[in-house]
């Protein structure tokens, strides 16, 4: 009898039934454990286990073990996350060579995310040649580089004055030629294109992006930003005048006569890319289809009446997520008004910067998701307790997520902990809350004591805070505290179990994705360095 049961439990049919249920599970560790139990398990589950491949650790030995057709034939998504980037630099030359070895074995690749590394033109051409099914391409260039492709950031001399350093031989005026003319305009089947940290001649990039938009009418996601070095060269840091890079893209696309795109997601980076506001966007895309808009600069374009008045159900009927680095007072006033009430209640809005004064780091509109900023004040605990209470009164019946940013303020750790205790108390009144994201500044900031602002919040404290929040908020399931992402399970007796999530397992969580995608509303990239 026992042997019959064992044979039944090992049949591929039964395992395929289990595999079908994997779509409802968001924990790759569980899948890996199952796959390690037997060769048959691994054979059945390999299609799920290798569907998304993340390269995090620069271990060349482990890398070459991946170069087997049986593994790579299942890969649909390839993501790089160079951990060594946070320790001073990254060698794009080596990483490009490794990627070029992989590409001929990835004919089914549909998604490539190349973040924190510089992509050579040869590699782009190989992607186009070997990955005909590519639909999603995310590239985030970095200005910091070691190794044979040195592209260091230019030095900062003085508070408001950017200048070249003639004394250092390590600083060069042009990016290495291997990165020039990457040929992104050759792609025709893209649904997502995000190019961050663009460098050099913006006019050339403008022509490329317009060509891509014309060749990819099915494009749904577009993200753009240019590098700090380029912002200096355009004079943006000296004058703070918008360079209008995105406006030029919209205008040139409109001149082609092509039908407007139907973008669902649009991210516009820092550095004065936008000058004309919502109205100029209509030349590129029908804004009525936008579901997510990210604005990471402080352009005055977001303050003009025409743009502010566009934030209604009539003009932006599908917009569900708005991410802004700087929240203009005009837009806050509009979202609080009666004419925008229905619109704001469907909106998840994250912002780092609020206007100084009465708002105190808490958005006063009634929103589906919102962000809270802990601001420096002699009466921080009482002041923030009052504002969190007002937030619960105003949004308690609709609020699904909170991003809580502990700003770079000289608040001692004990004061910050008191405010977080207030957050736990308020959570009992947030009946729809399912997601919380708590971001701390980097404790190595030179102005403030690391022990006061960061290091006292160790893993034990963060885990305890997470458990208290889960017990308080009746529906809370996903938490991120100081760069650690958890899924929470609460038993009937109140016992809380925290399951730490890999990046592949938390990217479906709406609040986490908003806070980390694109330019990302984090104080310092090292806050999420393990991912």
XYZ file of C-alpha atoms in Angstrom:
531
model
C 0.000 0.000 0.000
C 2.764 2.399 0.939
C 4.559 1.922 -2.359
C 1.316 2.559 -4.287
C 0.774 5.814 -2.420
C 4.341 6.865 -3.127
C 3.955 6.159 -6.850
C 0.677 8.106 -6.953
C 2.224 11.089 -5.163
C 5.076 11.155 -7.648
C 3.024 11.116 -10.836
C 3.620 14.048 -13.181
C -0.138 14.616 -13.443
C -0.460 15.316 -9.729
C 2.599 17.538 -9.763
C 1.187 19.524 -12.660
C -1.941 20.138 -10.562
C 0.320 21.542 -7.856
C 2.214 23.576 -10.436
C -1.014 25.170 -11.654
C -1.594 26.437 -8.120
C 1.794 28.176 -8.137
C 0.227 31.184 -9.821
C -1.511 31.891 -6.509
C 1.689 31.579 -4.454
C 4.117 34.502 -4.160
C 7.071 32.846 -2.467
C 9.855 31.385 -4.580
C 11.497 29.831 -1.528
C 8.556 27.443 -1.282
C 8.947 26.535 -4.937
C 12.692 26.015 -4.580
C 12.176 23.735 -1.571
C 9.739 21.611 -3.563
C 12.090 21.438 -6.525
C 14.993 20.278 -4.367
C 13.084 17.265 -3.047
C 13.329 15.238 -6.241
C 14.364 15.355 -9.870
C 10.762 14.888 -10.945
C 9.646 17.890 -8.903
C 12.408 19.963 -10.471
C 11.436 18.845 -13.980
C 7.809 19.846 -13.475
C 8.440 23.099 -11.607
C 11.471 24.314 -13.598
C 9.233 26.277 -15.940
C 8.090 28.339 -12.929
C 11.383 28.384 -11.033
C 13.427 29.767 -13.942
C 10.702 31.964 -15.402
C 12.321 35.006 -13.759
C 16.085 35.027 -13.342
C 17.753 37.637 -11.108
C 21.524 38.161 -11.182
C 22.517 39.686 -7.854
C 25.903 38.306 -6.792
C 28.986 38.684 -9.017
C 29.883 34.987 -8.755
C 31.241 33.931 -12.145
C 31.340 30.262 -11.156
C 27.638 30.187 -10.355
C 26.904 32.195 -13.480
C 28.362 29.582 -15.834
C 26.268 26.830 -14.243
C 23.247 28.663 -15.670
C 24.475 28.239 -19.243
C 22.510 25.049 -19.826
C 19.659 24.935 -22.330
C 17.481 22.982 -19.927
C 17.503 25.913 -17.485
C 17.591 28.895 -19.823
C 14.806 27.730 -22.121
C 12.340 28.598 -19.353
C 13.620 32.154 -18.721
C 11.127 34.853 -19.665
C 12.420 37.672 -17.447
C 16.047 38.606 -16.696
C 16.852 41.156 -13.987
C 20.248 42.435 -12.907
C 20.866 43.798 -9.453
C 24.577 44.542 -8.948
C 25.125 44.356 -5.206
C 28.694 45.619 -5.623
C 27.288 48.920 -6.898
C 26.719 49.948 -3.295
C 30.332 49.414 -2.313
C 31.786 51.993 -4.646
C 31.391 51.088 -8.293
C 30.534 48.516 -10.907
C 32.287 47.026 -13.902
C 29.828 47.181 -16.772
C 32.344 45.611 -19.144
C 32.329 42.304 -17.279
C 28.547 42.316 -16.847
C 27.993 43.077 -20.539
C 30.246 40.153 -21.470
C 28.280 37.795 -19.241
C 24.964 39.008 -20.636
C 26.237 38.509 -24.180
C 26.977 34.880 -23.292
C 23.424 34.416 -22.054
C 21.516 36.120 -24.854
C 21.867 33.411 -27.562
C 20.204 30.984 -25.125
C 17.220 33.264 -24.316
C 14.990 33.232 -27.411
C 11.859 33.339 -25.224
C 12.971 36.393 -23.221
C 10.169 38.959 -22.920
C 11.495 41.191 -20.097
C 14.976 42.604 -19.469
C 15.705 44.917 -16.542
C 19.298 46.197 -16.605
C 19.573 48.503 -13.594
C 22.618 50.245 -12.174
C 24.802 49.098 -15.059
C 25.808 50.714 -18.331
C 24.628 48.856 -21.414
C 26.977 48.841 -24.404
C 25.754 49.387 -27.958
C 26.947 45.901 -28.944
C 24.863 44.357 -26.184
C 21.770 46.267 -27.326
C 22.255 44.930 -30.856
C 22.586 41.375 -29.511
C 19.385 41.780 -27.503
C 17.582 42.827 -30.661
C 19.054 39.912 -32.632
C 18.555 37.084 -30.117
C 15.380 38.136 -28.262
C 12.689 38.704 -30.911
C 9.884 38.320 -28.350
C 11.154 41.106 -26.077
C 8.260 43.234 -24.822
C 9.689 45.005 -21.783
C 13.071 46.780 -21.638
C 14.185 48.708 -18.538
C 17.684 50.241 -18.543
C 19.009 52.419 -15.739
C 22.431 53.825 -16.581
C 24.848 54.808 -13.837
C 27.387 57.607 -13.902
C 29.743 55.700 -11.609
C 32.025 53.161 -13.210
C 35.198 51.254 -12.448
C 37.153 48.945 -14.690
C 37.828 49.406 -18.374
C 34.770 51.600 -19.057
C 35.382 54.418 -16.598
C 32.474 56.867 -16.435
C 32.854 58.586 -13.039
C 30.566 61.357 -11.865
C 31.991 64.839 -12.149
C 32.995 66.447 -8.862
C 30.846 68.886 -6.934
C 32.635 72.152 -6.120
C 30.561 74.449 -3.967
C 26.900 74.430 -3.001
C 25.406 75.922 -6.156
C 28.287 75.647 -8.582
C 29.063 72.614 -10.685
C 32.499 72.657 -12.261
C 35.029 70.414 -13.943
C 38.047 69.253 -12.018
C 41.179 69.646 -14.106
C 43.401 68.065 -11.480
C 42.014 64.528 -11.618
C 42.946 62.255 -14.500
C 40.065 59.945 -13.566
C 37.438 62.380 -14.823
C 36.679 62.398 -18.522
C 34.516 64.717 -20.564
C 32.792 62.092 -22.698
C 31.285 58.733 -21.923
C 33.182 55.802 -23.368
C 32.311 55.317 -27.087
C 31.141 51.727 -26.520
C 27.958 53.181 -24.994
C 27.180 55.548 -27.874
C 24.399 54.956 -30.439
C 22.848 51.952 -28.666
C 20.211 51.455 -31.376
C 17.118 51.161 -29.193
C 15.105 52.455 -32.154
C 15.490 49.023 -33.810
C 12.976 47.427 -31.452
C 9.441 47.151 -32.808
C 7.458 44.958 -30.407
C 7.960 46.754 -27.097
C 5.121 47.292 -24.643
C 7.358 48.749 -21.918
C 10.372 51.023 -22.366
C 12.149 52.710 -19.461
C 15.456 54.511 -20.043
C 16.840 56.214 -16.934
C 20.066 58.178 -16.567
C 20.341 59.125 -20.249
C 23.657 60.791 -21.042
C 25.222 62.936 -23.723
C 23.293 64.492 -26.616
C 19.636 64.777 -25.580
C 18.585 65.706 -29.123
C 19.882 62.377 -30.385
C 18.022 60.540 -27.598
C 14.879 62.478 -28.472
C 14.993 61.236 -32.085
C 15.567 57.644 -30.908
C 12.654 57.688 -28.480
C 10.292 59.179 -31.060
C 11.348 56.460 -33.531
C 10.650 53.783 -30.917
C 7.229 55.257 -30.155
C 6.318 55.239 -33.858
C 7.565 51.651 -34.281
C 5.823 50.429 -31.115
C 2.217 51.673 -31.260
C 1.320 49.095 -28.604
C 3.613 50.781 -26.039
C 1.940 50.888 -22.596
C 4.776 51.967 -20.274
C 7.322 54.752 -20.819
C 9.883 55.995 -18.300
C 12.583 58.595 -18.987
C 15.227 60.517 -17.052
C 18.662 61.932 -17.795
C 21.819 61.688 -15.728
C 23.118 64.236 -13.242
C 26.091 64.885 -15.536
C 23.744 65.694 -18.407
C 21.696 67.977 -16.167
C 24.879 69.903 -15.397
C 25.816 70.191 -19.051
C 22.362 71.488 -19.999
C 22.735 74.221 -17.379
C 19.718 73.020 -15.402
C 21.555 73.151 -12.057
C 22.678 76.720 -12.703
C 19.377 78.196 -13.920
C 16.749 75.636 -12.786
C 15.041 76.356 -16.109
C 13.278 73.301 -17.624
C 15.129 71.882 -20.619
C 11.862 70.581 -22.093
C 13.298 67.234 -23.227
C 9.968 65.470 -22.782
C 8.104 68.353 -24.453
C 10.347 67.923 -27.523
C 9.557 64.206 -27.642
C 5.828 64.920 -27.526
C 6.034 67.632 -30.186
C 8.198 65.609 -32.560
C 5.953 62.578 -32.169
C 2.918 64.736 -32.951
C 4.639 65.963 -36.131
C 4.992 62.384 -37.408
C 1.219 62.129 -37.821
C 1.126 58.824 -35.905
C -1.894 58.135 -33.735
C -1.422 59.017 -30.049
C -0.192 56.157 -27.904
C -2.346 54.703 -25.159
C 0.181 54.664 -22.350
C -0.958 53.172 -19.051
C 2.196 54.140 -17.136
C 4.314 57.259 -17.622
C 7.330 58.201 -15.466
C 9.147 61.511 -16.034
C 12.431 61.886 -14.175
C 14.138 64.795 -12.436
C 16.070 67.551 -14.173
C 13.499 69.802 -15.815
C 12.347 67.344 -18.496
C 8.829 68.755 -18.590
C 7.808 72.305 -19.372
C 4.279 72.158 -20.787
C 2.300 70.009 -18.343
C -0.553 67.620 -19.109
C -1.569 69.441 -22.293
C 1.731 68.691 -24.083
C 1.406 64.992 -23.221
C -1.672 64.672 -25.421
C 0.547 64.972 -28.498
C 2.267 61.729 -27.479
C -0.424 59.760 -25.685
C -4.125 59.857 -24.920
C -3.944 60.723 -21.215
C -7.414 59.253 -20.649
C -5.741 55.821 -20.660
C -3.132 56.684 -17.988
C -3.316 54.502 -14.875
C -0.021 55.597 -13.282
C 1.859 58.894 -13.534
C 5.258 59.465 -11.929
C 6.710 62.988 -11.749
C 10.110 63.139 -10.081
C 11.015 66.781 -10.650
C 9.856 70.115 -9.214
C 8.793 71.613 -12.527
C 6.387 74.528 -12.427
C 4.437 72.657 -15.102
C 2.629 70.781 -12.320
C 1.381 74.077 -10.861
C -0.327 75.630 -13.861
C -4.112 75.808 -13.777
C -4.660 73.685 -16.881
C -2.590 70.791 -15.500
C -4.092 70.980 -12.003
C -7.654 71.047 -13.348
C -6.902 67.937 -15.445
C -6.811 65.813 -12.291
C -10.472 64.844 -12.456
C -12.410 61.734 -13.415
C -13.426 63.429 -16.647
C -9.919 63.982 -18.044
C -7.973 61.247 -16.212
C -10.690 58.649 -15.620
C -8.343 55.684 -15.212
C -5.580 57.258 -13.136
C -5.092 55.178 -10.004
C -1.505 55.960 -8.993
C 0.263 59.325 -8.783
C 3.904 59.523 -7.651
C 5.441 62.943 -7.093
C 8.757 63.892 -5.566
C 7.459 67.386 -4.917
C 3.765 67.979 -4.213
C 2.618 71.442 -5.349
C 0.230 73.304 -3.070
C -2.074 74.039 -6.028
C -2.609 70.327 -6.647
C -3.204 69.577 -2.952
C -5.802 72.325 -2.788
C -7.488 70.916 -5.870
C -7.580 67.328 -4.525
C -9.182 68.573 -1.297
C -11.938 70.360 -3.203
C -15.433 68.949 -3.725
C -14.996 68.784 -7.497
C -12.132 66.278 -7.122
C -13.537 64.214 -4.223
C -14.555 61.185 -6.308
C -11.254 61.313 -8.176
C -9.037 61.516 -5.082
C -10.696 58.540 -3.380
C -9.582 56.259 -6.227
C -6.037 57.675 -6.099
C -2.905 56.241 -4.531
C -0.622 59.260 -4.074
C 2.980 59.124 -2.875
C 5.069 62.261 -2.366
C 8.301 63.042 -0.540
C 8.044 66.815 -0.414
C 5.018 68.768 0.750
C 4.805 72.570 0.867
C 6.169 73.964 4.098
C 3.681 74.983 6.730
C 0.305 73.642 7.673
C 0.501 70.233 6.018
C 3.239 68.913 8.273
C 4.069 65.978 6.035
C 0.551 64.495 5.898
C -1.537 64.878 2.749
C -4.905 66.414 3.671
C -6.915 64.879 0.799
C -9.016 61.725 1.133
C -6.980 59.134 -0.770
C -6.848 55.387 -1.417
C -3.119 55.339 -0.580
C -0.951 58.133 0.760
C 2.476 59.005 2.103
C 3.438 60.531 5.429
C 6.641 62.457 6.077
C 8.131 62.731 9.560
C 9.284 66.363 9.686
C 11.614 67.931 12.293
C 9.762 69.823 14.987
C 10.254 70.482 18.724
C 6.862 68.886 19.302
C 7.168 66.019 16.829
C 5.409 63.237 18.806
C 2.328 65.272 19.747
C 2.167 67.018 16.388
C 2.455 63.813 14.361
C 0.026 61.970 16.645
C -2.532 64.657 15.954
C -1.940 64.548 12.208
C -2.062 60.753 12.064
C -5.330 60.899 13.978
C -6.711 63.352 11.432
C -5.552 61.019 8.655
C -7.491 58.135 10.217
C -10.607 60.301 10.632
C -10.431 61.459 7.031
C -9.321 58.274 5.227
C -10.045 55.418 7.629
C -12.775 53.930 5.470
C -10.845 54.062 2.154
C -7.113 53.950 2.954
C -5.440 50.792 1.612
C -1.760 51.735 1.930
C 0.635 54.098 3.738
C 4.215 54.968 2.797
C 5.856 56.425 5.910
C 9.086 58.347 5.233
C 11.332 59.050 8.195
C 12.976 62.179 6.774
C 16.577 63.263 7.142
C 15.727 65.233 10.251
C 17.624 65.563 13.511
C 14.882 63.719 15.428
C 16.404 61.352 17.998
C 15.545 57.680 17.644
C 13.350 57.758 20.757
C 11.193 60.493 19.177
C 10.863 58.562 15.921
C 9.853 55.464 17.886
C 7.136 57.413 19.665
C 5.745 58.493 16.306
C 5.827 54.897 15.047
C 3.978 53.853 18.226
C 1.326 56.411 17.274
C 1.144 54.811 13.848
C 0.403 51.451 15.488
C -2.416 53.008 17.506
C -3.901 54.694 14.442
C -3.694 51.451 12.424
C -6.576 49.975 14.448
C -8.873 52.496 12.757
C -7.695 51.804 9.212
C -10.082 48.995 8.341
C -8.989 48.600 4.704
C -5.231 48.949 5.220
C -3.375 46.086 3.497
C 0.091 47.577 2.785
C 2.654 49.626 4.729
C 6.027 50.874 3.475
C 8.343 52.503 6.046
C 11.510 54.057 4.639
C 14.386 55.318 6.789
C 17.156 57.643 5.607
C 20.652 56.314 5.223
C 22.233 56.509 8.682
C 25.570 57.413 7.153
C 24.371 60.921 6.338
C 27.221 63.158 7.456
C 25.012 65.784 9.096
C 23.378 63.567 11.687
C 24.401 60.869 14.088
C 23.834 57.418 12.572
C 22.962 55.983 15.980
C 20.152 58.532 16.314
C 18.590 58.309 12.861
C 19.123 54.799 11.586
C 21.212 52.218 13.362
C 19.021 51.911 16.468
C 16.280 50.543 14.246
C 17.806 47.083 13.969
C 16.175 43.989 12.502
C 14.709 42.914 15.859
C 13.000 46.285 16.373
C 11.681 46.322 12.785
C 10.265 42.800 13.096
C 8.593 43.692 16.404
C 7.121 46.852 14.862
C 5.801 44.803 11.945
C 4.092 42.320 14.284
C 2.479 45.129 16.287
C 1.178 46.764 13.106
C -0.266 43.474 11.848
C -2.068 42.871 15.135
C -3.457 46.396 15.084
C -4.601 46.658 11.458
C -7.258 44.022 10.771
C -6.401 43.468 7.071
C -2.682 44.319 6.907
C -0.780 41.755 4.853
C 2.326 43.313 3.264
C 4.993 45.375 5.048
C 8.360 46.845 4.156
C 10.421 48.298 7.003
C 13.962 49.537 6.432
C 14.368 47.655 3.177
C 13.021 44.264 4.345
C 9.828 43.103 2.644
C 7.420 40.805 4.478
C 4.149 39.012 3.929
C 2.292 38.665 7.241
C 0.063 35.799 8.326
C -2.084 36.224 11.420
C -3.709 33.274 13.200
C -6.983 33.333 15.074
C -5.196 33.653 18.434
C -3.311 36.754 17.215
C 0.018 35.063 16.554
C 1.849 36.763 13.680
C 4.173 35.018 11.255
C 6.403 37.162 9.004
C 7.612 35.657 5.726
C 10.489 37.572 4.145
C 9.958 38.090 0.425
C 12.358 38.139 -2.490
C 11.969 40.843 -5.105
C 10.100 38.499 -7.432
C 7.566 37.888 -4.679
C 6.743 41.488 -3.729
C 6.701 43.293 -7.062
C 2.991 42.560 -7.460
C 2.269 44.594 -4.297
C 0.977 47.958 -5.515
C 2.483 50.198 -2.830
C 5.922 48.569 -2.963
C 6.021 48.853 -6.726
C 5.083 52.539 -6.590
C 7.781 53.304 -4.021
C 10.612 51.499 -5.821
C 9.877 51.501 -9.571
C 11.459 53.996 -11.941
C 13.349 56.714 -10.135
C 11.922 55.351 -6.885
C 10.779 57.401 -3.896
C 13.534 56.236 -1.554
C 15.932 58.473 0.328
C 18.901 56.390 -0.610
C 19.254 53.402 -2.947
C 21.064 51.542 -0.197
C 17.779 51.421 1.719
C 16.799 48.540 -0.597
C 20.297 47.311 -1.363
C 19.539 43.649 -0.721
C 17.128 43.668 -3.632
